[in-house]
Amino acid sequence: MQLGMIGLGRMGANMVRRLQKGDHECVVYDVREEAINNLLSPGISGASSLDDLVAKLQKPRVIWLMVPAALVDQDLALLAPLLDAGDIIIDGGNSYYHDDIRRGKELTSQQIHYVDVGTSGGVAGLDRGYCLMIGGEKEIVIHLDPIFATLAPGSAAASPTPGRD
């Protein structure tokens, strides 16, 4: 599956690397050109701007914001006008849920899907996987499942609780 990733800090960059290992194609953007250049490799291409990122993604576009919660509204204000009906925005930060509800309603009025995915795992997530707390429209979440399955730890990441299957 193809995904655009905005925000290439420690977690965003490692999430892209994990997705690449899972045979997903990523188009990446960050305000720091060096962060983009550090990821360029087969399956990962860079974008020079939000316009460029959107142009490089196939419709319906899937764009994951991995930026601090305080920047999400600012980034959405720049990104949403570039998108078309049916495109999907994922907020991977740990935004306050009232903000996610508001954002979802605002984007729905533009026929853009919004999925909030609180993400935890830090720098160890590249190898161990990420805990994903997913909220969104059922059919959109199902569509995105290949991405979530690649990022999640999987059953081999931790021993089962004694006495449980």
C-alpha positions as a printed Julia matrix, in Angstrom:
165×3 Matrix{Float64}:
   0.0     0.0    0.0
   1.19    3.53  -0.66
   1.4     6.06   2.16
   2.55    9.63   2.54
   4.32   10.37   5.85
   4.63   13.91   7.16
   6.99   14.24  10.12
  10.24   12.32  10.1
  11.42   12.57  13.67
  12.56    9.48  15.53
   9.22    7.74  15.39
   8.05    8.91  11.96
  11.32    7.96  10.28
  11.4     4.52  11.92
   7.76    3.92  11.06
   8.64    4.57   7.4
  11.54    2.11   7.66
   9.24   -0.54   9.16
   6.66    0.07   6.44
   9.34   -0.24   3.76
  10.42   -3.6    5.22
   6.76   -4.64   4.93
   6.78   -3.81   1.2
   4.75   -0.61   1.48
   5.67    2.37  -0.7
   6.22    5.63   1.18
   6.45    9.23   0.03
   7.99   11.29   2.83
   8.02   14.97   3.77
   9.52   16.95   6.62
  10.44   20.59   7.1
  14.05   19.38   7.46
  15.44   18.37   4.06
  18.11   16.27   5.78
  15.42   14.09   7.38
  13.97   13.38   3.93
  17.36   12.64   2.37
  18.27   10.21   5.17
  15.34    7.97   4.19
  15.6     7.93   0.41
  15.98    4.33  -0.75
  14.05    1.79  -2.83
  10.39    2.09  -1.84
  10.86    5.49  -0.19
  10.75    8.69  -2.2
  10.92   12.25  -0.98
   8.7    15.27  -1.5
   9.9    18.85  -1.56
   6.6    20.32  -0.33
   3.08   19.34   0.68
   1.95   20.02  -2.91
   4.66   17.67  -4.17
   3.71   14.99  -1.62
   0.05   15.1   -2.66
   0.99   14.99  -6.37
   3.1    11.85  -5.85
   0.36    9.86  -4.12
  -2.21    7.7   -5.88
  -5.89    8.33  -5.2
  -7.4     7.79  -2.77
  -4.41    9.29  -1.0
  -3.39    8.11   2.46
  -1.38   10.63   4.47
  -0.08   10.01   7.98
   0.75   13.03  10.15
   3.44   12.14  12.67
   3.91   15.59  14.14
   3.51   17.01  17.67
  -0.14   17.39  18.69
   0.29   21.17  18.88
   1.07   21.29  15.13
  -1.73   19.07  13.79
  -4.29   21.84  13.22
  -1.69   24.01  11.49
  -0.65   21.15   9.21
  -4.25   20.18   8.46
  -5.03   23.78   7.46
  -2.26   23.57   4.85
  -2.92   19.98   3.76
  -6.72   19.66   3.54
  -7.19   22.17   0.68
  -4.8    20.07  -1.43
  -6.83   16.87  -1.05
  -9.85   15.44  -2.84
 -12.99   13.71  -1.64
 -12.18   10.18  -0.51
  -8.61   10.92   0.6
  -7.58    9.81   4.09
  -5.63   11.64   6.79
  -4.23    9.73   9.75
  -3.13   11.62  12.86
  -0.52    9.42  14.49
   0.21   11.78  17.36
  -1.43   11.48  20.71
  -3.89   14.33  20.25
  -6.58   15.15  22.8
  -9.63   13.17  21.76
 -11.91   16.23  21.68
  -9.55   17.7   19.06
  -9.79   14.48  17.04
 -13.59   14.57  17.15
 -13.59   18.19  15.97
 -11.07   17.49  13.2
 -13.02   14.47  12.02
 -16.22   16.52  11.73
 -14.45   19.34   9.9
 -12.82   16.98   7.4
 -16.02   14.97   6.9
 -17.68   18.15   5.67
 -14.98   18.17   2.95
 -15.5    14.43   2.29
 -12.0    13.68   3.61
 -11.7    10.71   5.97
  -9.92   11.18   9.3
  -8.47    8.4   11.43
  -6.85    9.08  14.78
  -4.16    6.6   15.72
  -2.47    7.23  19.03
   0.96    5.69  18.48
   3.39    4.42  21.08
   6.64    2.55  20.75
   9.38    5.12  20.6
  12.65    4.34  18.88
  12.3     0.64  19.75
   9.21    0.47  17.54
  11.29   -0.12  14.42
  12.19   -3.59  15.65
   9.44   -4.34  18.17
   6.46   -2.65  16.52
   4.12    0.12  17.6
   1.08    0.05  19.83
  -1.71    1.64  17.79
  -4.92    2.96  19.33
  -7.11    3.33  16.24
 -10.3     5.35  15.9
 -12.19    6.03  12.7
 -14.83    4.87  10.25
 -14.92    1.06  10.2
 -14.58    0.68   6.41
 -11.65    3.13   6.3
  -9.86    1.37   9.16
 -10.34   -1.96   7.38
  -8.91   -0.42   4.18
  -5.85    0.74   6.16
  -5.35   -2.6    7.93
  -2.28   -3.59   5.86
  -0.48   -0.5    7.17
  -1.57   -1.09  10.75
  -0.64   -4.79  10.6
   2.86   -3.92   9.41
   3.39   -1.34  12.15
   1.93   -3.42  15.0
   4.18   -5.72  17.04
   2.5    -9.02  16.23
   2.01  -11.93  18.59
   5.7   -12.84  18.69
   6.65   -9.52  20.32
   5.58  -10.53  23.83
   4.99  -13.73  25.71
   1.33  -14.57  26.34
  -0.06  -13.89  29.78
   0.24  -17.12  31.82
  -3.04  -19.03  31.7
  -4.3   -17.24  28.59
  -4.35  -18.3   24.94
